[in-house]
Every structure is written in C-alpha cells, then in structure tokens.
CSV table of C-alpha atoms in Angstrom, one decimal:
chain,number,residue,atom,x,y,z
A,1461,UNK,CA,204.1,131.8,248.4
A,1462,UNK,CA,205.9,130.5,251.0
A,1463,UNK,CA,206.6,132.4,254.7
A,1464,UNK,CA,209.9,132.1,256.5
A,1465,UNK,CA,210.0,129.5,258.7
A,1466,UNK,CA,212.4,128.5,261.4
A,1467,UNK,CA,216.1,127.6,260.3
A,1468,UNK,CA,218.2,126.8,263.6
A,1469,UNK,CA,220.9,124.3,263.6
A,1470,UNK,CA,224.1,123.4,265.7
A,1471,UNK,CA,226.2,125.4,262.9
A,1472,UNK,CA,223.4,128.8,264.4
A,1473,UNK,CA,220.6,129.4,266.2
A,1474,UNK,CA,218.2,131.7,267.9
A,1475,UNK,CA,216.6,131.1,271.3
A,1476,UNK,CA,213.9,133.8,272.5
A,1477,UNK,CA,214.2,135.1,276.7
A,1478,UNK,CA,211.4,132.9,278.5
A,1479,UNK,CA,208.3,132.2,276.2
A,1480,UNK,CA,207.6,133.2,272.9
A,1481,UNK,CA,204.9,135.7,273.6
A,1482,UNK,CA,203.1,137.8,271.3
A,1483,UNK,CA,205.4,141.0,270.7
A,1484,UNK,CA,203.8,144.9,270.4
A,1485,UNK,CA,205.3,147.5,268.1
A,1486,UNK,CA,207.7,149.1,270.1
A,1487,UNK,CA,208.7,146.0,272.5
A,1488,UNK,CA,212.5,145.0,272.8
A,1489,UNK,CA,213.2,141.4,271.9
A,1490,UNK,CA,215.8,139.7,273.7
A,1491,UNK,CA,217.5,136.4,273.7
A,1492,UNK,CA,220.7,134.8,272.4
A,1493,UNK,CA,222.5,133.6,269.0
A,1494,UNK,CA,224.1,130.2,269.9
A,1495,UNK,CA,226.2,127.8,268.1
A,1496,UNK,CA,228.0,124.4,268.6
A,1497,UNK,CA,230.1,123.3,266.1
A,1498,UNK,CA,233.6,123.2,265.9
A,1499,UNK,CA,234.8,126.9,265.1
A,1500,UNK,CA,238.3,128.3,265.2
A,1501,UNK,CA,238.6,131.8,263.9
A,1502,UNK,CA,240.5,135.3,264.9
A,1503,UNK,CA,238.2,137.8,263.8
A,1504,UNK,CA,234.3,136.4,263.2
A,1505,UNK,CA,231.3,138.9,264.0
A,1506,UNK,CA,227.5,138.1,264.7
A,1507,UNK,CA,224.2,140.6,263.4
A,1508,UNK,CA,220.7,140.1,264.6
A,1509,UNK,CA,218.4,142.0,262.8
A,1510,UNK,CA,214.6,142.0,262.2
A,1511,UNK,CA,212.0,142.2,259.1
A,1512,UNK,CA,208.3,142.7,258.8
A,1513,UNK,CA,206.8,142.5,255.2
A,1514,UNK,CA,203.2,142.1,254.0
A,1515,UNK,CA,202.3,139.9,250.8
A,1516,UNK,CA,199.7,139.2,249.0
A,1517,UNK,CA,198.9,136.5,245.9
A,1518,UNK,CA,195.8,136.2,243.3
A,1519,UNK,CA,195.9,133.1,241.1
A,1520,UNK,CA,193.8,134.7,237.8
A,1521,UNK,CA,191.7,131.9,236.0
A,1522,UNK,CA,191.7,132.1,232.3
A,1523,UNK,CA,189.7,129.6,229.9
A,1524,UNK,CA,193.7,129.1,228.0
A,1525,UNK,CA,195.6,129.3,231.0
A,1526,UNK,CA,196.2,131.0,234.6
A,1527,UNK,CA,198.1,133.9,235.7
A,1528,UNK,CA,199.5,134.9,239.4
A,1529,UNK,CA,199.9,138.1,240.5
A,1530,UNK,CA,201.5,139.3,243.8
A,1531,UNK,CA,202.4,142.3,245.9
A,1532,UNK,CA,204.6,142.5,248.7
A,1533,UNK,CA,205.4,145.7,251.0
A,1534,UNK,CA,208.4,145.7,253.6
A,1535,UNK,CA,207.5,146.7,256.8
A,1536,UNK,CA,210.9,147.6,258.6
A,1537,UNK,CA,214.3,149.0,257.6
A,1538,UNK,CA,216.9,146.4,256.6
A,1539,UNK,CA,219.2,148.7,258.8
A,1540,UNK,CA,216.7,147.3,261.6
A,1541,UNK,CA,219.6,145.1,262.9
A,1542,UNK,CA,222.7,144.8,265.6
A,1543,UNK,CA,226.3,143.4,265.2
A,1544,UNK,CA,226.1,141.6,268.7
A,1545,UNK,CA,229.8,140.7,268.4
A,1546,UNK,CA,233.0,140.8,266.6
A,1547,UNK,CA,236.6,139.2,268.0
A,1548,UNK,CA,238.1,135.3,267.8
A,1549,UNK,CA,235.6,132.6,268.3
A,1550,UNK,CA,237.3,129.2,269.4
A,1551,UNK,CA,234.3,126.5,270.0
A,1552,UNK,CA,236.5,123.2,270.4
A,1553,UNK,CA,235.0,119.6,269.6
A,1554,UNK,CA,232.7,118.4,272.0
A,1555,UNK,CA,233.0,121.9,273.6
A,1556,UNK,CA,229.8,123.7,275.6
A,1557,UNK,CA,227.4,126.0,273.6
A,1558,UNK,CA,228.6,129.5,273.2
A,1559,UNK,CA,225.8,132.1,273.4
A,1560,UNK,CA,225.5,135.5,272.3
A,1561,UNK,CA,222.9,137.9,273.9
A,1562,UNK,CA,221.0,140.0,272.3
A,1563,UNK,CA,218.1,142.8,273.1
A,1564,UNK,CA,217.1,144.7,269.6
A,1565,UNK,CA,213.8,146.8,269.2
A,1566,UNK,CA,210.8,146.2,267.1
A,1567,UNK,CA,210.3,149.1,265.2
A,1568,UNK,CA,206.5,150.6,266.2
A,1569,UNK,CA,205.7,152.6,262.9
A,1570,UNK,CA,206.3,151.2,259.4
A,1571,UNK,CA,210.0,152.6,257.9
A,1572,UNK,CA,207.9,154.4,254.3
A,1573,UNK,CA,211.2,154.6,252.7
A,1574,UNK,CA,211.7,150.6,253.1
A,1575,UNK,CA,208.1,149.7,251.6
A,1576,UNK,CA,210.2,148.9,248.0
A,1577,UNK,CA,206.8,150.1,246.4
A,1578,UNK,CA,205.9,153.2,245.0
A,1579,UNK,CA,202.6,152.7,243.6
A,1580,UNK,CA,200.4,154.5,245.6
A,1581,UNK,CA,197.4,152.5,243.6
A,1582,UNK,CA,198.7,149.5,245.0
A,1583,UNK,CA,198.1,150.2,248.0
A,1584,UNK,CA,195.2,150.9,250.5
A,1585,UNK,CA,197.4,153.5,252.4
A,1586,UNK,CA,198.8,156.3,251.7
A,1587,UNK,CA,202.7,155.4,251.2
A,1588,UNK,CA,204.7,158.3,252.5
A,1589,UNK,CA,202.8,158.7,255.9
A,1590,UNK,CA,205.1,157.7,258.8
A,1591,UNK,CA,202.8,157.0,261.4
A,1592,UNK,CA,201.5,153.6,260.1
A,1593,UNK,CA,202.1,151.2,262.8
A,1594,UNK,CA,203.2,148.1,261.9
A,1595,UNK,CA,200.5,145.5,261.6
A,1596,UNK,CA,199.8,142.5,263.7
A,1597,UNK,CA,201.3,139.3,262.2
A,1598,UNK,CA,198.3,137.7,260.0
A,1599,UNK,CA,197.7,134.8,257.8
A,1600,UNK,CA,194.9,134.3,255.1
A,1601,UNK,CA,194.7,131.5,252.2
A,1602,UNK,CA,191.3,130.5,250.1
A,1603,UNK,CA,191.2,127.4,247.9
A,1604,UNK,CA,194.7,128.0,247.0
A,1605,UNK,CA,194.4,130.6,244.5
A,1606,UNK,CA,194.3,133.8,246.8
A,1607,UNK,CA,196.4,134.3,249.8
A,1608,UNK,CA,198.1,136.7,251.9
A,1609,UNK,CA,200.2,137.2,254.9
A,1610,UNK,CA,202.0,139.5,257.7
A,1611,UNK,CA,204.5,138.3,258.5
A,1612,UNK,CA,208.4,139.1,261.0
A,1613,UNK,CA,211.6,137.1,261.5
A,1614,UNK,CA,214.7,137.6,263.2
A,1615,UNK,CA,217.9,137.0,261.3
A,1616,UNK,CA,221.4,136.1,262.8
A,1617,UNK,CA,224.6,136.4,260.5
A,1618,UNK,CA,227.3,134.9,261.9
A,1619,UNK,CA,230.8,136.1,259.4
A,1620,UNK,CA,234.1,134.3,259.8
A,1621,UNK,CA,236.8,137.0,259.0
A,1622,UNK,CA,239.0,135.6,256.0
A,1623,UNK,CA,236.6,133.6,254.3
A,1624,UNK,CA,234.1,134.7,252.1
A,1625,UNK,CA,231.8,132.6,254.6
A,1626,UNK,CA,229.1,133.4,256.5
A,1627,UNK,CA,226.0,131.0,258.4
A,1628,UNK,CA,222.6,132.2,258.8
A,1629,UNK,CA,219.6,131.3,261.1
A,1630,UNK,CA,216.0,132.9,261.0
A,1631,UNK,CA,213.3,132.8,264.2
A,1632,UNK,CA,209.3,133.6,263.0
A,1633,UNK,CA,208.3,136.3,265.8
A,1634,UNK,CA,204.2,137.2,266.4
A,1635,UNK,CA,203.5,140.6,266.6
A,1636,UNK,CA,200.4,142.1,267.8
A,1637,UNK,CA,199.0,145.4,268.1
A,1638,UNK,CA,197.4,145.6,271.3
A,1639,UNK,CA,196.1,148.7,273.1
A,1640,UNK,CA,197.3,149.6,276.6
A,1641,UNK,CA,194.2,151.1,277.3
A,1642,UNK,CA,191.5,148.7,279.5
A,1643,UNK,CA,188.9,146.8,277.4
A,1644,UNK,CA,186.3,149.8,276.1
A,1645,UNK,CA,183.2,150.2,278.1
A,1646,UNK,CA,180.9,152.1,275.4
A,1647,UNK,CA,179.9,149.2,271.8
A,1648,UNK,CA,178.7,152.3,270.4
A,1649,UNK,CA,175.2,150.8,269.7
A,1650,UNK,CA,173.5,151.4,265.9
A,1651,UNK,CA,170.1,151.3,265.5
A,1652,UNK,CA,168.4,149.3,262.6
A,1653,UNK,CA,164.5,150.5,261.6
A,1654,UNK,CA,162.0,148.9,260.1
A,1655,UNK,CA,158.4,149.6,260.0
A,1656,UNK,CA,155.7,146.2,260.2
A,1657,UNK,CA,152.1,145.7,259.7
A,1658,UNK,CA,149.8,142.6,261.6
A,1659,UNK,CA,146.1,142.6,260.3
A,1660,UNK,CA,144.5,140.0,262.3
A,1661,UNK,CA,141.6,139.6,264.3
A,1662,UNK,CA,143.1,138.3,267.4
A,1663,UNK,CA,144.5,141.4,268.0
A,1664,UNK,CA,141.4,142.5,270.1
A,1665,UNK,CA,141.8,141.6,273.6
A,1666,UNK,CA,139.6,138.5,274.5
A,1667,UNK,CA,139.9,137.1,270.9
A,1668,UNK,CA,143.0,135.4,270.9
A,1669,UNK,CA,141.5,131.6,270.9
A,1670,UNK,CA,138.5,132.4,269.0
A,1671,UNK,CA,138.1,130.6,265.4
A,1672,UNK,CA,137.6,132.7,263.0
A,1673,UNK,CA,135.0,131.8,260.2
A,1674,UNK,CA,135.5,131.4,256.6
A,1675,UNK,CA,135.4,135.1,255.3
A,1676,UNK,CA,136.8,136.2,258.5
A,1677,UNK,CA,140.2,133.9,257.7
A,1678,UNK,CA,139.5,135.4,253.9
A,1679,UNK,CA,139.1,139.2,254.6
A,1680,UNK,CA,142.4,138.3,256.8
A,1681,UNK,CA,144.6,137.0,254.0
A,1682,UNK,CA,143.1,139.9,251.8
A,1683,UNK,CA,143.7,142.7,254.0
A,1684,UNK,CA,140.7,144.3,254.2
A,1685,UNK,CA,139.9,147.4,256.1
A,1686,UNK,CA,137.6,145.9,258.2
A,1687,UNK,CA,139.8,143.1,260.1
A,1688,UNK,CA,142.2,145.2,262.9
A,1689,UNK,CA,145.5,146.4,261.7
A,1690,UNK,CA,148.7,146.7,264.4
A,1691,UNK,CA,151.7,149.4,263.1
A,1692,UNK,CA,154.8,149.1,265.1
A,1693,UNK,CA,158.5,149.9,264.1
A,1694,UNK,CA,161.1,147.3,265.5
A,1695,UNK,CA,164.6,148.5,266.3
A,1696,UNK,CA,167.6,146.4,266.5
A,1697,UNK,CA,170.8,147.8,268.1
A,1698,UNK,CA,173.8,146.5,268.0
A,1699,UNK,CA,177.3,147.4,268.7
A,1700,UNK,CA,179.7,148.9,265.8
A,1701,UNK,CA,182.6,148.3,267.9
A,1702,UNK,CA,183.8,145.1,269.2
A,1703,UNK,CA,187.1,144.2,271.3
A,1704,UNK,CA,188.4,140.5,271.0
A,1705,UNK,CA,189.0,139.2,274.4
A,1706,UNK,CA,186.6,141.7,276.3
A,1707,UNK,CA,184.8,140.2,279.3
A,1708,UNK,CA,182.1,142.5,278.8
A,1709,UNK,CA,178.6,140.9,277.3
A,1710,UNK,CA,177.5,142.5,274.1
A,1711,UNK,CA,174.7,144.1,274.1
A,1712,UNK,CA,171.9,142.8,271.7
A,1713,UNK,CA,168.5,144.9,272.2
A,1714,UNK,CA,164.8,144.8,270.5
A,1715,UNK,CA,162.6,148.1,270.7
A,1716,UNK,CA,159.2,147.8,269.1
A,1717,UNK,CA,157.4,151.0,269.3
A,1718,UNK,CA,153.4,151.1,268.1
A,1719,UNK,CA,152.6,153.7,265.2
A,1720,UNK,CA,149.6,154.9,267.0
A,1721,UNK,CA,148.2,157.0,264.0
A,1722,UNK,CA,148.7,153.9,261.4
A,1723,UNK,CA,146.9,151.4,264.2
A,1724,UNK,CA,143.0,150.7,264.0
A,1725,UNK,CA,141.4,153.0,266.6
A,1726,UNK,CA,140.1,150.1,268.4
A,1727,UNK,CA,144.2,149.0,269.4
A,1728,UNK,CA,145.9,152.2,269.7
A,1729,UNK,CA,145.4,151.6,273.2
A,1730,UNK,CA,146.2,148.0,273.7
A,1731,UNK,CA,149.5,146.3,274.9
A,1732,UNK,CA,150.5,143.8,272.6
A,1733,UNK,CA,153.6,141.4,273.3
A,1734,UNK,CA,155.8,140.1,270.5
A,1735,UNK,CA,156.7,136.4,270.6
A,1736,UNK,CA,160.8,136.0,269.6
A,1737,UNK,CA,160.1,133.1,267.7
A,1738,UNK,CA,164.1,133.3,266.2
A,1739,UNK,CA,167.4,135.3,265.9
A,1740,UNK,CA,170.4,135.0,263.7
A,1741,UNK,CA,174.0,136.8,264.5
A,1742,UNK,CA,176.6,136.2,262.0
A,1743,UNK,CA,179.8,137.7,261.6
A,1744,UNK,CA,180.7,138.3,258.3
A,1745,UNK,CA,184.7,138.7,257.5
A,1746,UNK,CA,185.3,140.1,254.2
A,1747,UNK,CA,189.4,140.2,253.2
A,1748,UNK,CA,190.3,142.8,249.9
A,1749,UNK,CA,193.9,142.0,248.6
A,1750,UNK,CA,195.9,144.1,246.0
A,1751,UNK,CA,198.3,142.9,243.6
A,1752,UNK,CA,200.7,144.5,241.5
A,1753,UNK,CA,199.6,145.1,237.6
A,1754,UNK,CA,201.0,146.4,234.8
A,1755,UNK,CA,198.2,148.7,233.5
A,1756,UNK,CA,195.9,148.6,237.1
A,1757,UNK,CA,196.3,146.7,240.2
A,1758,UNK,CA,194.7,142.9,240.4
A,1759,UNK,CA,192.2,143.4,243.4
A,1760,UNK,CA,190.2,140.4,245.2
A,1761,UNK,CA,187.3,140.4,247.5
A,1762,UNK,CA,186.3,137.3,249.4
A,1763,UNK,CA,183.6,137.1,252.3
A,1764,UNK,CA,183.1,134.3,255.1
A,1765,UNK,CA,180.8,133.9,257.8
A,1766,UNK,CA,180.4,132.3,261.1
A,1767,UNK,CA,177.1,131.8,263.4
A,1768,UNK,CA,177.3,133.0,266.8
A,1769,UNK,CA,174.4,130.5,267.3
A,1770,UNK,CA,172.6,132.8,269.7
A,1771,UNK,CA,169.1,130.6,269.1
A,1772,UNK,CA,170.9,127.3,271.3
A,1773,UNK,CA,171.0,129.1,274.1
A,1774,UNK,CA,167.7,131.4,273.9
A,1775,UNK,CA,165.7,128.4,272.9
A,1776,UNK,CA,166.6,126.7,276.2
A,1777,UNK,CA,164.6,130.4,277.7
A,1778,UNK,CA,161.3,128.6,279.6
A,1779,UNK,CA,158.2,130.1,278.2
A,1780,UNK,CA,159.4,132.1,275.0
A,1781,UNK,CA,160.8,135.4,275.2
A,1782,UNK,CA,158.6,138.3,274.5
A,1783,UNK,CA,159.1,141.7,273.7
A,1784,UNK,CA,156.2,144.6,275.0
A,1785,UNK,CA,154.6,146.5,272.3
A,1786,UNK,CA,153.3,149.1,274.1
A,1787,UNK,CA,153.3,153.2,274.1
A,1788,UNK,CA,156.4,154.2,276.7
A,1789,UNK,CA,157.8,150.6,276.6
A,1790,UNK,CA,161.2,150.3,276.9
A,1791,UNK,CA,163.5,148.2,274.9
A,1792,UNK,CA,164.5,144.5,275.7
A,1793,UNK,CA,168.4,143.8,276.0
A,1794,UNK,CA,169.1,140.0,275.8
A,1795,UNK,CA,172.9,139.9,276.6
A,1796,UNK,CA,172.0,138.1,279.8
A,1797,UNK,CA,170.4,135.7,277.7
A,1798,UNK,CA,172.4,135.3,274.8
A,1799,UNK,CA,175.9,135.3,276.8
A,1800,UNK,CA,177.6,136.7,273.9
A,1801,UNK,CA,181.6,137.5,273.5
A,1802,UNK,CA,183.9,137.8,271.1
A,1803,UNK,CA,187.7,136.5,271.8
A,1804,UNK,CA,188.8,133.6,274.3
A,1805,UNK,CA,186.1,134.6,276.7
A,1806,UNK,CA,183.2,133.7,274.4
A,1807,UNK,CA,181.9,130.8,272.6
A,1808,UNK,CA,183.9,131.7,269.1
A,1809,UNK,CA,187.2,132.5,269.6
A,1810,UNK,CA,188.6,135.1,267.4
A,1811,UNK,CA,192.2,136.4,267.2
A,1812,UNK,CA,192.1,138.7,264.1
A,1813,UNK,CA,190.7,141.9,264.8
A,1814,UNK,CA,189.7,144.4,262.0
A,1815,UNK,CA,192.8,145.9,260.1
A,1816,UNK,CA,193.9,148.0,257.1
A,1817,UNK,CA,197.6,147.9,255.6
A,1818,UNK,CA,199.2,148.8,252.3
A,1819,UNK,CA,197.6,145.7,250.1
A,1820,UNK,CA,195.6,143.6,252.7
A,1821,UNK,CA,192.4,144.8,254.6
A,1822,UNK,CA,190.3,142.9,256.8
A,1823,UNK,CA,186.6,144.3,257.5
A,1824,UNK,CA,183.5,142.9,259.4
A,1825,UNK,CA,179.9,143.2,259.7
A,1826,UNK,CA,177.1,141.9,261.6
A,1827,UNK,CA,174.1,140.2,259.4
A,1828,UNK,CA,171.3,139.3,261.5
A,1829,UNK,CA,168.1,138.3,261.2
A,1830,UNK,CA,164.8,138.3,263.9
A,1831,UNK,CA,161.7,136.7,263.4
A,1832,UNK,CA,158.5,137.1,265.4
A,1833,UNK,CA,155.2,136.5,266.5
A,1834,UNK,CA,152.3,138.0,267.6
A,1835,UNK,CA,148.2,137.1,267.0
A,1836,UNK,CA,149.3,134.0,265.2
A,1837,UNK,CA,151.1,136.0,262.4
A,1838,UNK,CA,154.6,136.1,261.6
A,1839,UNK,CA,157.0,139.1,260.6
A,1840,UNK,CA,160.3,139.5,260.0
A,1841,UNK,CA,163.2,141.8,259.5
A,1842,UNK,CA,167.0,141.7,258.5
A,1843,UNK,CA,170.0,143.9,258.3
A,1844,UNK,CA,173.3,144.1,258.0
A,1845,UNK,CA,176.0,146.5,259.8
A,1846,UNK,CA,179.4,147.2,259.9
A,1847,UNK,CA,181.4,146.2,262.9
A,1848,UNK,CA,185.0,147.1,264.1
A,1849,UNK,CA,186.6,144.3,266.2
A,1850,UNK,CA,189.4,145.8,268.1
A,1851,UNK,CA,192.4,144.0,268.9
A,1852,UNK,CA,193.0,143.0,272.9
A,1853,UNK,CA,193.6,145.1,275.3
A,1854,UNK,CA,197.5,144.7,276.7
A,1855,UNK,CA,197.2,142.6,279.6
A,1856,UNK,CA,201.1,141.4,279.8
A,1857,UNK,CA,202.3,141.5,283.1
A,1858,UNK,CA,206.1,141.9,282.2
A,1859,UNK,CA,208.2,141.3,279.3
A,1860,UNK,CA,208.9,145.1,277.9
A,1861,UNK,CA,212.3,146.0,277.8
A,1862,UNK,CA,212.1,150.2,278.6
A,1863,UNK,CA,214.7,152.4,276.7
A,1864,UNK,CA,216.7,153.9,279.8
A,1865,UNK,CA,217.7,150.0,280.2
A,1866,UNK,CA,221.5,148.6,279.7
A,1867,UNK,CA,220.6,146.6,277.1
A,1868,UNK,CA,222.3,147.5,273.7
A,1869,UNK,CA,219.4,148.2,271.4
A,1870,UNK,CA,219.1,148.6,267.3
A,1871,UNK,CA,219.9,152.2,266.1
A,1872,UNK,CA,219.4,152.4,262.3
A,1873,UNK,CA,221.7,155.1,262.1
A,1874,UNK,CA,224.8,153.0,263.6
A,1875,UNK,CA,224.1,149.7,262.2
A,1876,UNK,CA,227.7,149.3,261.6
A,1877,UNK,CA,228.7,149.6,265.3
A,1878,UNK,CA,229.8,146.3,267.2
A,1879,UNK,CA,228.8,145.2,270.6
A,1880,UNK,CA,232.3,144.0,271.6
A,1881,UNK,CA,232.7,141.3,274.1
A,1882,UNK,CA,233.8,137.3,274.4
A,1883,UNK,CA,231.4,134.3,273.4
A,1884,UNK,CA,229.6,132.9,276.5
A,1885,UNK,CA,229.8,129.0,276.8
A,1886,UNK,CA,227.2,127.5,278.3
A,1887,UNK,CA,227.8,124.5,280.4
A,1888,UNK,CA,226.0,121.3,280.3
A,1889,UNK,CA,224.8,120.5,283.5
C-alpha cells in the first residue's frame, strides 16, 4: 500500500514558498509550478489542486492461504484545486525556468460528500457530520501485515491545448492539527486507590534494628493477631491529559493515608515513612484499524509501549526517597525529580498525539507500577489509565496566508475559472 511520493522533473514540478513546514487545516499553501523543457504551444493551462485520504490495510492469516483487506476514506474535495494559468507557453531550448505561482487553501474540515464510503460501520465517525477536521498526516506499519496512513499531496496538471496531452507532478505536504491556544496549564490529575496491609514488628518505634526470634519471624509470615498491623491506602495521580511539546513537568504524585480504624491501636498514632524502592511509567499506544468487508468490517487492534525510565533518574536521588505516612500528610509530587515531558522537550520524543478518524484511531494510556518499603516489608501496587496526548500548541511565527489577501485561492464552486496571466522565466544567475 504504497503513499504518494514526490514526482518532479524538468518536464513539471512543484517548489513550496521558504521551508516545508508543517501545514494546519485552514492554512494557504503557496509556491510555484515550474517547468524546463522545450515547450511551444498557443493555448496550454496549468491546475494545482490538493488531496487528503486516510487508508488502512489488514493482511488476514489463514492455514490455506492469506487475504488483504483495505479501506480508504478521501479527505478533501477533488474540486479542491486552481487553474493557475491558461494562454501560449513558449519555453525555448536552453531557455530559463518558467514558474507559475500559486497560493490554494487547505481545506480545515473534511468534504463528507468526497469520503467515497458510505458504510457508516466502516467507520469510527459518523460520515455525514461536517465538522470533522481533517487529521494530522500520520503513518503506522506492523510486521508488514497491518498498516495505515494519512496522508496529502499537491497535484499540478499542466494541458497542452490540441493534443490529447497532458504532464503531471505530485509534492507530499505535512499536515498537522495544532491548537492556537497556549500549552494547557491544568493535566487534569486521576486518582488511582488501593488499600495495603504491613504486619511487622518493626513497626513499633525503637524496634526497627531489633532481631526478631524464631516464632516472632513465624507469627510474622502467618499473620497473626498479635504481631502489629499498619493500614494505609496509596494514591497515585496522574494526568489524563498530555500535550506533546509542553514545557510544563508532569505531575507524578504519591498520597499514602493511614486507615486509622484498621491499624493496631498501638500505631494509630505513629508516623511511618514509606521507602520508594521503584516506579514504572509506560506509555502504552494502542492503534484500531477498520477495513472494508463484505458481511462486517475486518477490524485490528495492536498495542506498543515505551518506558519513560523515570527509575535512572530517581535512583541517582541521595538517600532514597520517602513518602510520610502520617494522619494530615500531604501528598509527595516528584515531577522535580523525575523531569518528565512529553514531545521535543523531554527525554522521548513523540510527534503523534491521540486521534480518531473514519477507519484509524490512535489511543494511549499510562501503565505504571510503584513498589515500596517500609519495616523491611515490601508492597506493591499497579494500574493502568487512560491518557489523551494533545497535539502542540501553534507556535509558528509567520507563514499563514489570511483570506482578505491578493492571493487567488481555491473555490470549489469555481474550479473551472483560470488565473490568467504569462509564464514567469526565471533567470539563472
């Protein structure tokens, strides 16, 4: 399942204005459609235009044989597109570059009426909703028997009037969604609860380096009523909402709160302090295509994860890290520790945010793990919850072409209407 790539040449090419930057739904693309070669003709005419489209691809194994299934969904209108020029084109041999300029507009919501899909079961959105904005350009492939991709292209068609002729060149474009709003200031924190029991002797203050005897280390593996018992809950927040690129330090925090009427009466009283003896943080990425199927769509589900490695740099922390266990304690936040972002500010750098569209979604999660300490005996607890990673905030400087601007931009519903004017040679300095 091949994606367009880039198909310029002397006979026609595209060149983008200054770098090719990440464009945002809604942004005006400019450049220029140049070409080289020899060309004498009286009444040629050039169209840029623009596509999105979303595919997908599941290789089914079978014991006799395989199957592939595939969906695609169009993203923008074919009318998406400009006649940049029409009128005699005269490029001699040897002669400079003409260039034609060009400024169309990316469409910001997906054309429903385009999709060329009308199975709503096929799809993870509802089709006929017009406020779908078109996805960020993506690109997903496992072990060669799923894939799937978002992908836009520009297109020039350059027509020589009185032939049946025509030359075509395609560009790849990035598109991202990106907010224009600054990066978010609240992670919207969940809370994870889990309730933990220590029955050891060395719970009693002044007993922590005394050896215990025989039936004392007995009654301790058994239980027993007699040997102290410590209740606490642990709580571990974390945030549900993530954006790529934010400068901001996640928050990672660890309550423990005693369960005074569970506790022996002799340590309902007592501070206790929890060794953090280890921590896990993984983010798990889970990617659900659809395909198209006679009878039911073909649907796939695969998961990866990557370690934040939050232990290399709290292990490097100079006498342990402990958390109070204590009535009116407060809880422990280690995102001064940890130093933990998302995006090109942190320590894994992640470009693809969290997204939905008609037959690809992308979702994450946080699995994490803590382990601790406390008397000489071990706990531990583990969890997993869902996270949204945003996409960047919109930190361009320049590069958005505004509407009320000269430039000749797309218009679906005049796709036929030329932008008249000569071929611009450019000169070889």
């Amino acid at each position: 399942m091949p994606r367009t790539g880039i198909s310029c040449s002397s006979s026609l090419g595209i060149r983008l204005d200054g770098n090719q930057r990440p464009y945002a739904p809604g942004d005006a693309i400019t450049g220029h459609v140049y070409r080289r070669n020899h060309t004498i003709n009286t009444n040629a005419s050039i169209v840029i235009s623009v596509s999105g489209r979303s595919k997908t691809k599941i290789v089914l194994q079978d014991i006799d044989f395989g199957d592939t299934k595939r969906g695609r969904f169009n993203l923008i209108s074919a009318k998406t597109q400009l006649k940049i020029f029409q009128g005699p084109i005269h490029i001699g041999a040897g002669a400079d570059e003409h260039v034609w300029p060009f400024s169309i507009t990316l469409p910001k919501y997906v054309n429903p009426r385009s999709l060329r899909n009308d199975k709503q079961r096929e799809s993870f959105l509802p089709l006929h909703q017009e406020d779908h904005v078109l996805p960020s350009t993506y690109m997903y492939s496992s072990d060669g028997d799923i894939q799937a991709f978002i992908e836009y292209y520009l297109t020039a068609t350059l027509k020589f009037g009185g032939k049946n002729k025509s030359v075509e060149a395609t560009l790849p474009i990035t598109v991202m969604r990106m907010p224009l709003n600054p990066p978010i200031p609240d992670f919207g924190l969940n809370r994870a609860r889990s309730h933990h029991k220590i029955v050891a002797y060395r719970l009693v203050p002044g007993t922590e380096e005394t050896k215990l005897s025989f039936y004392q280390e007995l009654k301790q593996i058994l239980q027993t009523s007699s040997v102290p018992l410590l209740a606490f809950d642990l709580i571990v927040s974390l945030p549900t909402v993530i954006q790529l690129d934010n400068p901001d330090l996640l928050p990672v925090l660890f309550h423990i709160i005693p369960s005074r009427t569970a506790t022996s009466k002799a340590l309902r009283d007592v501070p206790q302090q929890v060794e953090l003896s280890f921590i896990s943080i993984r983010v798990v990425r889970t990617i659900d295509l659809l395909c198209s199927g006679i009878l039911s769509p073909h649907s796939n589900e695969r998961s990866t994860e990557l370690d934040l490695d939050v232990m290399d740099t709290l292990s490097k922390a100079k006498g342990g890290i402990y958390i109070p266990c204590a009535n009116g304690s407060l809880p422990v936040d280690l995102r001064g520790m940890i130093d933990l972002r998302l995006g090109r500010h942190g320590r894994q750098y992640f470009r693809s945010p969290s997204f939905t569209t008609y037959n690809i979604r992308q979702s994450h999660s946080l699995k994490w793990e803590f382990r601790g300490a406390i008397a000489g005996q071990y706990f531990k607890a583990e969890g997993v919850s869902p996270v949204t990673l945003l996409a960047p905030s919109d930190e361009r400087e320049s590069g958005r072409v505004e509407r009320d601007e000269k430039a000749p931009l797309a218009n679906p519903g005049a796709a036929n209407e030329p932008f008249v004017g000569p071929s611009q040679p450019i000169r070889n300095e």
